[in-house]
Short mmCIF file of C-alpha atoms in Angstrom, two decimals:
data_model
loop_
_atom_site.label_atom_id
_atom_site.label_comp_id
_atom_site.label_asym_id
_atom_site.label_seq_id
_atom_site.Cartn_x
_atom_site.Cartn_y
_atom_site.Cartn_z
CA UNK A 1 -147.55 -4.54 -36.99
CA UNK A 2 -145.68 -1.40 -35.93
CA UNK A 3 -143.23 -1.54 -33.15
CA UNK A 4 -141.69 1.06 -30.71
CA UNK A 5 -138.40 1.73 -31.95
CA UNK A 6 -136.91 2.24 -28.36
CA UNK A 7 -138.58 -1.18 -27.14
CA UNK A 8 -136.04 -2.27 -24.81
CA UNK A 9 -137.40 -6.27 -23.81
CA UNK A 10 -137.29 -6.57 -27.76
CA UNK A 11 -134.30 -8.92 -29.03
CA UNK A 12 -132.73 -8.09 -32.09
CA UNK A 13 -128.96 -8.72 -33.46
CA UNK A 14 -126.18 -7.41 -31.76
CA UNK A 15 -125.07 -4.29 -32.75
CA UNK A 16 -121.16 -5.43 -33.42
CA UNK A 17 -122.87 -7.76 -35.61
CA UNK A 18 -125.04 -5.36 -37.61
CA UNK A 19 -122.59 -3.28 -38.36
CA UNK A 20 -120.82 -5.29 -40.76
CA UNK A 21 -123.55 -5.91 -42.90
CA UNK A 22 -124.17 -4.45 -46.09
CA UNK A 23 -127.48 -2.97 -45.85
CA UNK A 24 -129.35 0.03 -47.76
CA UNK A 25 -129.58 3.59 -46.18
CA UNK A 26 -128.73 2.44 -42.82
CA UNK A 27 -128.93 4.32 -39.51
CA UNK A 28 -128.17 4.17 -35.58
CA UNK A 29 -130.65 6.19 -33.78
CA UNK A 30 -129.16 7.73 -30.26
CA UNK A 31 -131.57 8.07 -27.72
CA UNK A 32 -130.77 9.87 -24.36
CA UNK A 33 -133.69 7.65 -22.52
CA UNK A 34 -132.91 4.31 -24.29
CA UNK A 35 -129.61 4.22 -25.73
CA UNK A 36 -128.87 2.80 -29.62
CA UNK A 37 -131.35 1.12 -32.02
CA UNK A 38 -129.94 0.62 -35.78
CA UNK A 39 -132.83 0.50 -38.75
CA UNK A 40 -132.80 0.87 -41.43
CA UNK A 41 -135.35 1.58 -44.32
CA UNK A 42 -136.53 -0.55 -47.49
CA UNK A 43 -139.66 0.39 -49.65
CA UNK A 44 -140.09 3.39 -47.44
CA UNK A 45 -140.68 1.18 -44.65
CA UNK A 46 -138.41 1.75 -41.62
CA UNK A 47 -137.46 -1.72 -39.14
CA UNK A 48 -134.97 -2.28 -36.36
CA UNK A 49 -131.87 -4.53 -37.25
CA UNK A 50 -130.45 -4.44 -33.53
CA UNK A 51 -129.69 -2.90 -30.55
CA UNK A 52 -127.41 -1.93 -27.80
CA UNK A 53 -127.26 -2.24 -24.12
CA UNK A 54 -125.55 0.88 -23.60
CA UNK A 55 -127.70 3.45 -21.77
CA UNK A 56 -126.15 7.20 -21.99
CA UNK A 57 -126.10 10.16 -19.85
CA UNK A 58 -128.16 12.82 -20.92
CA UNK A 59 -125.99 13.99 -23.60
CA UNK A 60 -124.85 17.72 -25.07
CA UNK A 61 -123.12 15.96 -28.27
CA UNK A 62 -121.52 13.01 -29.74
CA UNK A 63 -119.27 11.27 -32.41
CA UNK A 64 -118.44 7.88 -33.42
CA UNK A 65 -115.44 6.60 -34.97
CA UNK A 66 -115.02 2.47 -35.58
CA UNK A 67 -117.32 1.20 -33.03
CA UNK A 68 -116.54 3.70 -29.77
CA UNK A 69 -119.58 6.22 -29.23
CA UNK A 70 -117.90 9.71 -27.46
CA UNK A 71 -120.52 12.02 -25.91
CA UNK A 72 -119.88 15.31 -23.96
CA UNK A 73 -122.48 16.15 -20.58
CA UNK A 74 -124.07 19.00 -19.28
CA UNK A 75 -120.84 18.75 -16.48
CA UNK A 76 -118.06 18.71 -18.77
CA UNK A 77 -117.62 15.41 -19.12
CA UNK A 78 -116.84 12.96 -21.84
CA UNK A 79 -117.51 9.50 -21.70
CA UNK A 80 -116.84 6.67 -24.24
CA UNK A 81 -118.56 3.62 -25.44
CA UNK A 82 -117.41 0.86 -26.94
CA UNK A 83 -120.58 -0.44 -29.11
CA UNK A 84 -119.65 -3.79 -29.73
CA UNK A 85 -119.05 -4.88 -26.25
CA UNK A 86 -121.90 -2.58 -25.03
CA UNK A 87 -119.81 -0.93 -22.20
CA UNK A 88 -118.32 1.81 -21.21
CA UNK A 89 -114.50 1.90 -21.34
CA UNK A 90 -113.38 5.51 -20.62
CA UNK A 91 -114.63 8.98 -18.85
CA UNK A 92 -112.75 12.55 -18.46
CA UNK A 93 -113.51 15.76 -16.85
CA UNK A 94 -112.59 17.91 -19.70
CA UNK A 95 -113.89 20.79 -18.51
CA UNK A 96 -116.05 22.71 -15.28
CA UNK A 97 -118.59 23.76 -18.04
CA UNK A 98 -120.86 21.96 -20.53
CA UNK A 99 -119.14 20.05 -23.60
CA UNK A 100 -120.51 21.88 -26.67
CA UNK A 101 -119.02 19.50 -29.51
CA UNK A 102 -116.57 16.39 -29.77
CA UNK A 103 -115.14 15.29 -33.16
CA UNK A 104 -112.98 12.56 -33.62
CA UNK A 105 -109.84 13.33 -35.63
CA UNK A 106 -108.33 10.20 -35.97
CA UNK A 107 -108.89 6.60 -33.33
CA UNK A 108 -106.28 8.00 -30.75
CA UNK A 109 -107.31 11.98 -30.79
CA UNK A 110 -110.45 13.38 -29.79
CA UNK A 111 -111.12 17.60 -30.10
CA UNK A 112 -113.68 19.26 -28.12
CA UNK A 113 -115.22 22.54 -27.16
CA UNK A 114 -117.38 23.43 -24.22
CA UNK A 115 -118.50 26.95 -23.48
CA UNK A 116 -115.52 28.54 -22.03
CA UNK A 117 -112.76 26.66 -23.44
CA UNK A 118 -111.08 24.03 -26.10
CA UNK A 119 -108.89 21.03 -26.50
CA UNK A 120 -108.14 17.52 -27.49
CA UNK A 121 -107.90 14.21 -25.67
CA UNK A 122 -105.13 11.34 -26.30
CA UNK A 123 -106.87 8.32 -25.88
CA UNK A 124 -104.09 5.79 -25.56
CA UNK A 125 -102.02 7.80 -23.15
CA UNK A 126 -105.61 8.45 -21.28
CA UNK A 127 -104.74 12.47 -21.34
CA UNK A 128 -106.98 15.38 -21.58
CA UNK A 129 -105.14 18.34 -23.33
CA UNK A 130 -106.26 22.09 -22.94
CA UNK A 131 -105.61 24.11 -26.03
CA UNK A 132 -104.49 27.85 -24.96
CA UNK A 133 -105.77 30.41 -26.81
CA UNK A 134 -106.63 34.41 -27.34
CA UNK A 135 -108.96 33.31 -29.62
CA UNK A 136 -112.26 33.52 -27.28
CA UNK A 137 -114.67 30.43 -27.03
CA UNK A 138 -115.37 28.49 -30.37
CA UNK A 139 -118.51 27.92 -31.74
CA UNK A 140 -117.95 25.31 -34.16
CA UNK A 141 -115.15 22.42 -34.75
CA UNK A 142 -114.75 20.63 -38.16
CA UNK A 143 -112.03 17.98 -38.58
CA UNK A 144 -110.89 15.37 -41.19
CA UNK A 145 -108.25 13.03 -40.14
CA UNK A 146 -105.54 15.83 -41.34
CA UNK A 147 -106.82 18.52 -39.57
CA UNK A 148 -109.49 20.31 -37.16
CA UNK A 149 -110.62 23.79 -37.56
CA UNK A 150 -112.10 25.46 -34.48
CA UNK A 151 -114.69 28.54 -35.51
CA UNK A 152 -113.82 31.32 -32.90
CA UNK A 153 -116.42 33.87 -33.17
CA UNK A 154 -117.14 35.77 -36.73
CA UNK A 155 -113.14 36.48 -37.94
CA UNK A 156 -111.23 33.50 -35.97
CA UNK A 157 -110.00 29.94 -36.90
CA UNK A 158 -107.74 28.01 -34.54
CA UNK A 159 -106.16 25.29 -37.30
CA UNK A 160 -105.32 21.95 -35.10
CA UNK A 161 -102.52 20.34 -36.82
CA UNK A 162 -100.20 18.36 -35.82
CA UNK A 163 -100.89 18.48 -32.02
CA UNK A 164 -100.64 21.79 -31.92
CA UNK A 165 -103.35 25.20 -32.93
CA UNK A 166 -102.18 28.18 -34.62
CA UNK A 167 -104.91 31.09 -35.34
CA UNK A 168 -105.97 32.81 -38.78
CA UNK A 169 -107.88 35.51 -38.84
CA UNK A 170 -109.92 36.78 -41.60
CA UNK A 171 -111.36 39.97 -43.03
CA UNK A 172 -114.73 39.02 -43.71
CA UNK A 173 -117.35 36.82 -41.44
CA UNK A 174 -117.37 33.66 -41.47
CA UNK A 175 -120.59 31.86 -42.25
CA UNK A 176 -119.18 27.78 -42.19
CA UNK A 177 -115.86 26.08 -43.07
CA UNK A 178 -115.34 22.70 -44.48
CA UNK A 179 -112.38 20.28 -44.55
CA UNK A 180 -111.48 18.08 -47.59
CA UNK A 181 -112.87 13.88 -46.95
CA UNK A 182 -110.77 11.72 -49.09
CA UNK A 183 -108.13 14.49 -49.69
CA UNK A 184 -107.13 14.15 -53.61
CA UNK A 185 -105.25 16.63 -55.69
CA UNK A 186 -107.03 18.62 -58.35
CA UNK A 187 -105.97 19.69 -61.70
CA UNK A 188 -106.94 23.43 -60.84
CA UNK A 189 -104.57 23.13 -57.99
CA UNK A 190 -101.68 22.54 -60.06
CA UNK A 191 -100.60 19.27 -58.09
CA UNK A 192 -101.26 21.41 -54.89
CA UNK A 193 -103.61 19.49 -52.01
CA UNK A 194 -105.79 22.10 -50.27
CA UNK A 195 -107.44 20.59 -47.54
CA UNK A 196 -110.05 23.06 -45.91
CA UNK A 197 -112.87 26.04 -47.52
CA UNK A 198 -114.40 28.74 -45.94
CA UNK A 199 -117.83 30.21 -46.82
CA UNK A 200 -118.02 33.80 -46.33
CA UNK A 201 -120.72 36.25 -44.95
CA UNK A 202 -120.50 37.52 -48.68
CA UNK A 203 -121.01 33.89 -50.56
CA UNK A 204 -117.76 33.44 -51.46
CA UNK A 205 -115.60 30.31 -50.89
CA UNK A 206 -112.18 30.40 -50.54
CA UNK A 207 -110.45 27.59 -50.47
CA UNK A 208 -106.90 26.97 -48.48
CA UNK A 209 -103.65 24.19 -47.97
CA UNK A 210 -102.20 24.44 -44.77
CA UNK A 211 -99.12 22.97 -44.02
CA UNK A 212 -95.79 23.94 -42.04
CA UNK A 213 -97.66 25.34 -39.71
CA UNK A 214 -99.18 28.26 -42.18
CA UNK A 215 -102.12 28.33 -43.86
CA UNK A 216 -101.45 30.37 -47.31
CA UNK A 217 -103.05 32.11 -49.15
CA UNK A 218 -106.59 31.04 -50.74
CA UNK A 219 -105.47 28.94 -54.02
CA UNK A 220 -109.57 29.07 -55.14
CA UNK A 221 -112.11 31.73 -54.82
CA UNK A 222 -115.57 30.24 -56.01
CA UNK A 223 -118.82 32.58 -55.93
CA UNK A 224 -122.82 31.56 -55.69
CA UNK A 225 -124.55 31.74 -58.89
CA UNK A 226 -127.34 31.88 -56.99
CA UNK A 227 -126.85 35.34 -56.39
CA UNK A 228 -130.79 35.79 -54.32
CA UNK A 229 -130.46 33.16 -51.87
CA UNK A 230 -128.12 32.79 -48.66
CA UNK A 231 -125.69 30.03 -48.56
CA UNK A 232 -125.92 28.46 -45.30
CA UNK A 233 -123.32 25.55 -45.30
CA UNK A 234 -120.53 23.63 -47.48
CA UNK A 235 -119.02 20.07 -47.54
CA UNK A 236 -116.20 19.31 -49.21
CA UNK A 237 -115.16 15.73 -50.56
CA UNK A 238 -112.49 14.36 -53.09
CA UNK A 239 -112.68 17.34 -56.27
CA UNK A 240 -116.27 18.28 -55.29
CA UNK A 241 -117.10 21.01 -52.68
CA UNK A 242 -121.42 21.43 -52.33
CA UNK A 243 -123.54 24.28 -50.58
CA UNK A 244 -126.92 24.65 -49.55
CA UNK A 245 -129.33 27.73 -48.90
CA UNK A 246 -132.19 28.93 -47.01
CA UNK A 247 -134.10 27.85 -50.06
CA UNK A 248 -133.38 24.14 -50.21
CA UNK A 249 -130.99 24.32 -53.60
CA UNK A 250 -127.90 22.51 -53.19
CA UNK A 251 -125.00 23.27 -55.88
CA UNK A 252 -122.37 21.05 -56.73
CA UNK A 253 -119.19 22.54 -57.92
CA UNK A 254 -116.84 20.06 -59.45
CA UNK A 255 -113.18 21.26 -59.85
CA UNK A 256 -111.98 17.90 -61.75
CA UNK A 257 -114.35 18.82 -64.79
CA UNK A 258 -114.91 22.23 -63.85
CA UNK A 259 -118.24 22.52 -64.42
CA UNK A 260 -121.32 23.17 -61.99
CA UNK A 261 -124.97 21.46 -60.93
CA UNK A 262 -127.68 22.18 -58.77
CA UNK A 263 -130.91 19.72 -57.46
CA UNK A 264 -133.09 20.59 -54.82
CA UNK A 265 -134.07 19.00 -51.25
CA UNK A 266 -138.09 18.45 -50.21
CA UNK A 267 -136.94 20.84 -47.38
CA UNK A 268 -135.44 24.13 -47.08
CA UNK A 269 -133.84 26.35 -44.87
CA UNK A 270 -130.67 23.79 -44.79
CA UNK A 271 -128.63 24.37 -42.13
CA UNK A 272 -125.86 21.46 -42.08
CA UNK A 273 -124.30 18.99 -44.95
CA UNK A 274 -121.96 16.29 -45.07
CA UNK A 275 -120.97 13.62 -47.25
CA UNK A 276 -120.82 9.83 -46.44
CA UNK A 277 -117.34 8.77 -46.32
CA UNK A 278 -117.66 5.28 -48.13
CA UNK A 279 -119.43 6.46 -51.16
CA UNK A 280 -120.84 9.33 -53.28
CA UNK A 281 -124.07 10.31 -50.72
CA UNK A 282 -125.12 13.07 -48.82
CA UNK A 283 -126.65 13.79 -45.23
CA UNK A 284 -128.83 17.03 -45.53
CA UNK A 285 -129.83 18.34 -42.13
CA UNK A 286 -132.68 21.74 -41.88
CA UNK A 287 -133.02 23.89 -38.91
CA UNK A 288 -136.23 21.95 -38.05
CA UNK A 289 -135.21 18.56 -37.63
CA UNK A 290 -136.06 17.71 -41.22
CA UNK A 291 -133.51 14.96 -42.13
CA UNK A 292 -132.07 13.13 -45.43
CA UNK A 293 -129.89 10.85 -47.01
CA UNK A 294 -129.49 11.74 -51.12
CA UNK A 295 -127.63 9.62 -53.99
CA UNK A 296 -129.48 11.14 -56.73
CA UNK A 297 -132.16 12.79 -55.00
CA UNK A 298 -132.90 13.86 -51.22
CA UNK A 299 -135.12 11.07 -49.18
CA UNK A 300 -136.59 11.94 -46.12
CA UNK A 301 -135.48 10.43 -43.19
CA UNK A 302 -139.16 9.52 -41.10
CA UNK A 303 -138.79 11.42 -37.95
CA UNK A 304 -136.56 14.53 -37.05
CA UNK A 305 -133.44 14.74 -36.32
CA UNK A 306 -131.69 17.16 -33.51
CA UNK A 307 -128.18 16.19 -34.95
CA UNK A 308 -126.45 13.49 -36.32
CA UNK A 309 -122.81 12.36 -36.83
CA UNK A 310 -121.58 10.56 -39.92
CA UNK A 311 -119.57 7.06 -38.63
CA UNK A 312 -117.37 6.37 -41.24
CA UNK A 313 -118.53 2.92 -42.32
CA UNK A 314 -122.00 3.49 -43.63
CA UNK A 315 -123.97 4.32 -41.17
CA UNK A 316 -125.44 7.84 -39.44
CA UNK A 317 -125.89 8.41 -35.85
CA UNK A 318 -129.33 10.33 -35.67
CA UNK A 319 -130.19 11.93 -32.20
CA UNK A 320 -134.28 12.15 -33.09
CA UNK A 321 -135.85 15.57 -31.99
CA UNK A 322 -138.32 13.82 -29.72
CA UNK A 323 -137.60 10.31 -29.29
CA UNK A 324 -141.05 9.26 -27.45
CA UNK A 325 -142.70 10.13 -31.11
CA UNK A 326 -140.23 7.63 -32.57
CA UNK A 327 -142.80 4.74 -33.40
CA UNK A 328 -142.40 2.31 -36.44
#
């Protein structure tokens, strides 16, 4: 018998308690009308585990880091959740314009970007933190628990280290940048830890350490075989940095063996990828809502996704494109 994911008289396990079990290709599905459902799928079949309580503003973006849900609002606004007591335990005005994207960089910091401005939020000392820059607004933020890397416009980084941003400007556009999840060192380093790429306008990745304040100069330049197709997006864990293109081919470049794969996704025209923190998967995201979770190969996700957010403990936070159509 199917069942409305988003039924909210249903009772199911509590979410706290959900969490901590082991359970294939799970997901939490973040719905601005009804809150969060997690499912998860076995023999292609999708089915609710449990849900939670909390009902969100509309929301302009989230992230989720060890059980508290952070999501920005249309008023510049961020509120947090914590998901195991299904309540809300904090709210800032962090800006006078929309909140464009939150990241978590570690429990106790939280970076954000709305459309005129940029900065990070200390969570035990309850403080929101502008971040003054030349730079002009950013239009992307990336972070690992090292580092964030604000995207300024086409030439522009702002590197967020250490409580502090310092700018680096390049000579070519910028198409995506990638930090480093579970930051090893590499044998083609020479010892050295880099610990974020950027993918050019021009296909090339060049990979960078920063430290001291400096980011040096690249210590890797990789280029696209695949020499007829535009690279859209990278991701970047352990000795393994991946890329995707408008034509659904993802390429694996692995610097511990040196050596180089490719597979391909059921979708193209890939717009976003990112690697699940607790194992060897991969979230593959196209500019459709098309939506996927791959080990070997890409499975489909069944309904579209507007974004998601990888958690850190196994699970996905999937905002679905239309969450009325959202029927299992």
């Amino acid at each position: 018998m199917k069942r409305e994911l988003f039924d909210l008289k249903s009772k199911y396990l509590p979410l706290s308690a959900a969490c901590n079990r082991a359970l294939p290709e799970r997901y939490i599905a973040f719905s601005p009308s009804n809150g969060l459902v997690m499912f998860a799928i076995k023999d292609d079949i999708p089915y609710v585990i449990a849900q939670s309580q909390i009902i969100p503003q509309i929301p302009t973006c989230y992230d989720f880091y060890d059980g508290i849900l952070a999501f920005g609002t249309p008023t510049g606004k961020i509120i947090f959740a914590d998901v195991s007591e299904g309540k809300y335990t904090q709210n800032y005005l962090a800006s006078s314009t929309s909140i464009e994207k939150i990241k978590f960089l570690t429990k106790d910091v939280l970076l954000w970007y709305s459309k005129t401005e940029c900065g990070s939020i200390n969570l035990p000392k309850r403080q929101v933190i502008p971040i003054h820059t030349r730079l002009g607004p950013a239009t992307d933020l990336i972070c690992s628990e090292e580092l964030g890397v604000f995207v300024h416009g086409k030439y522009d980084l702002g590197i967020f280290y250490d409580v502090k941003q310092k700018p680096m400007t390049l000579q070519t556009s910028i198409t995506a940048v990638a930090v480093q999840v579970s930051r090893i060192p590499a044998t083609c380093f020479q010892g050295d830890t880099p610990n974020f790429a950027v993918l050019l306008s021009t296909g090339e990745i060049q990979v960078y350490t920063y430290k001291n304040g400096i980011a040096q100069m690249p210590v890797l330049r990789l280029r696209n075989s695949r020499e007829n197709s535009r690279t859209t997006c990278l991701a970047w864990k352990g000795d393994c940095i991946i890329t995707a293109d408008t034509d659904g081919v993802i390429m694996f470049y692995d610097f511990a063996f040196g050596t180089s794969k490719q597979t391909y996704s059921p979708f193209i025209d890939i717009d976003r990828i990112e690697f699940e923190r607790s194992s060897s998967g991969l979230y593959v995201h196209a500019r459709d809502g098309k939506f996927g979770f791959s080990l070997e190969k890409v499975e489909s996700c069944p309904f579209s996704v507007s974004s998601f957010a990888v958690t850190g403990n196994g699970l996905v936070l999937v905002s679905p494109l239309n969450d009325e159509a959202v029927k299992f």
